[in-house]
């Protein structure tokens, strides 16, 4: 069975949580590439306080457990974005 490249997006409430998640991901999950951190400003909002942060995880073999990723993000008051 062929699996195409998969990208997982974890949504976190703030920059600190996103940084912690990005730093801990390689230890908890077998990720080959360093996760990317992105700021996701809410529609129409310029204030950094109203921004969510995204941690983007590449999963080229489709091997990461999405339930485990969601539970991991929940430890930081976040969630795994549905594809």
mmCIF file with all atom_site columns, C-alpha atoms in Angstrom, residues 45-74:
data_model
loop_
_atom_site.group_PDB
_atom_site.id
_atom_site.type_symbol
_atom_site.label_atom_id
_atom_site.label_alt_id
_atom_site.label_comp_id
_atom_site.label_asym_id
_atom_site.label_entity_id
_atom_site.label_seq_id
_atom_site.pdbx_PDB_ins_code
_atom_site.Cartn_x
_atom_site.Cartn_y
_atom_site.Cartn_z
_atom_site.occupancy
_atom_site.B_iso_or_equiv
_atom_site.pdbx_formal_charge
_atom_site.auth_seq_id
_atom_site.auth_comp_id
_atom_site.auth_asym_id
_atom_site.auth_atom_id
_atom_site.pdbx_PDB_model_num
ATOM 1  C CA . UNK A 1 45 ? -6.763 40.253 14.565 1.00 0.00 ? 45 UNK A CA 1
ATOM 2  C CA . UNK A 1 46 ? -3.339 41.894 14.659 1.00 0.00 ? 46 UNK A CA 1
ATOM 3  C CA . UNK A 1 47 ? -2.687 41.502 18.376 1.00 0.00 ? 47 UNK A CA 1
ATOM 4  C CA . UNK A 1 48 ? -0.187 38.713 19.169 1.00 0.00 ? 48 UNK A CA 1
ATOM 5  C CA . UNK A 1 49 ? -2.341 37.808 22.171 1.00 0.00 ? 49 UNK A CA 1
ATOM 6  C CA . UNK A 1 50 ? -5.052 36.653 19.772 1.00 0.00 ? 50 UNK A CA 1
ATOM 7  C CA . UNK A 1 51 ? -2.764 34.386 17.773 1.00 0.00 ? 51 UNK A CA 1
ATOM 8  C CA . UNK A 1 52 ? -2.576 30.646 17.848 1.00 0.00 ? 52 UNK A CA 1
ATOM 9  C CA . UNK A 1 53 ? 0.668  28.904 17.030 1.00 0.00 ? 53 UNK A CA 1
ATOM 10 C CA . UNK A 1 54 ? 1.008  25.958 14.703 1.00 0.00 ? 54 UNK A CA 1
ATOM 11 C CA . UNK A 1 55 ? 3.559  23.185 14.879 1.00 0.00 ? 55 UNK A CA 1
ATOM 12 C CA . UNK A 1 56 ? 3.821  21.508 11.475 1.00 0.00 ? 56 UNK A CA 1
ATOM 13 C CA . UNK A 1 57 ? 5.168  17.954 11.474 1.00 0.00 ? 57 UNK A CA 1
ATOM 14 C CA . UNK A 1 58 ? 6.165  16.195 8.268  1.00 0.00 ? 58 UNK A CA 1
ATOM 15 C CA . UNK A 1 59 ? 5.315  12.481 8.232  1.00 0.00 ? 59 UNK A CA 1
ATOM 16 C CA . UNK A 1 60 ? 6.572  11.225 4.843  1.00 0.00 ? 60 UNK A CA 1
ATOM 17 C CA . UNK A 1 61 ? 5.760  7.587  5.596  1.00 0.00 ? 61 UNK A CA 1
ATOM 18 C CA . UNK A 1 62 ? 2.412  8.215  7.300  1.00 0.00 ? 62 UNK A CA 1
ATOM 19 C CA . UNK A 1 63 ? 3.644  6.401  10.419 1.00 0.00 ? 63 UNK A CA 1
ATOM 20 C CA . UNK A 1 64 ? 2.725  8.843  13.199 1.00 0.00 ? 64 UNK A CA 1
ATOM 21 C CA . UNK A 1 65 ? -0.263 7.954  15.378 1.00 0.00 ? 65 UNK A CA 1
ATOM 22 C CA . UNK A 1 66 ? -2.760 10.800 15.024 1.00 0.00 ? 66 UNK A CA 1
ATOM 23 C CA . UNK A 1 67 ? -4.540 9.934  18.291 1.00 0.00 ? 67 UNK A CA 1
ATOM 24 C CA . UNK A 1 68 ? -1.208 10.100 20.143 1.00 0.00 ? 68 UNK A CA 1
ATOM 25 C CA . UNK A 1 69 ? -0.349 13.423 18.468 1.00 0.00 ? 69 UNK A CA 1
ATOM 26 C CA . UNK A 1 70 ? -3.746 14.834 19.480 1.00 0.00 ? 70 UNK A CA 1
ATOM 27 C CA . UNK A 1 71 ? -3.279 13.649 23.072 1.00 0.00 ? 71 UNK A CA 1
ATOM 28 C CA . UNK A 1 72 ? 0.226  15.148 23.121 1.00 0.00 ? 72 UNK A CA 1
ATOM 29 C CA . UNK A 1 73 ? -1.078 18.526 21.902 1.00 0.00 ? 73 UNK A CA 1
ATOM 30 C CA . UNK A 1 74 ? -3.875 18.350 24.506 1.00 0.00 ? 74 UNK A CA 1
#
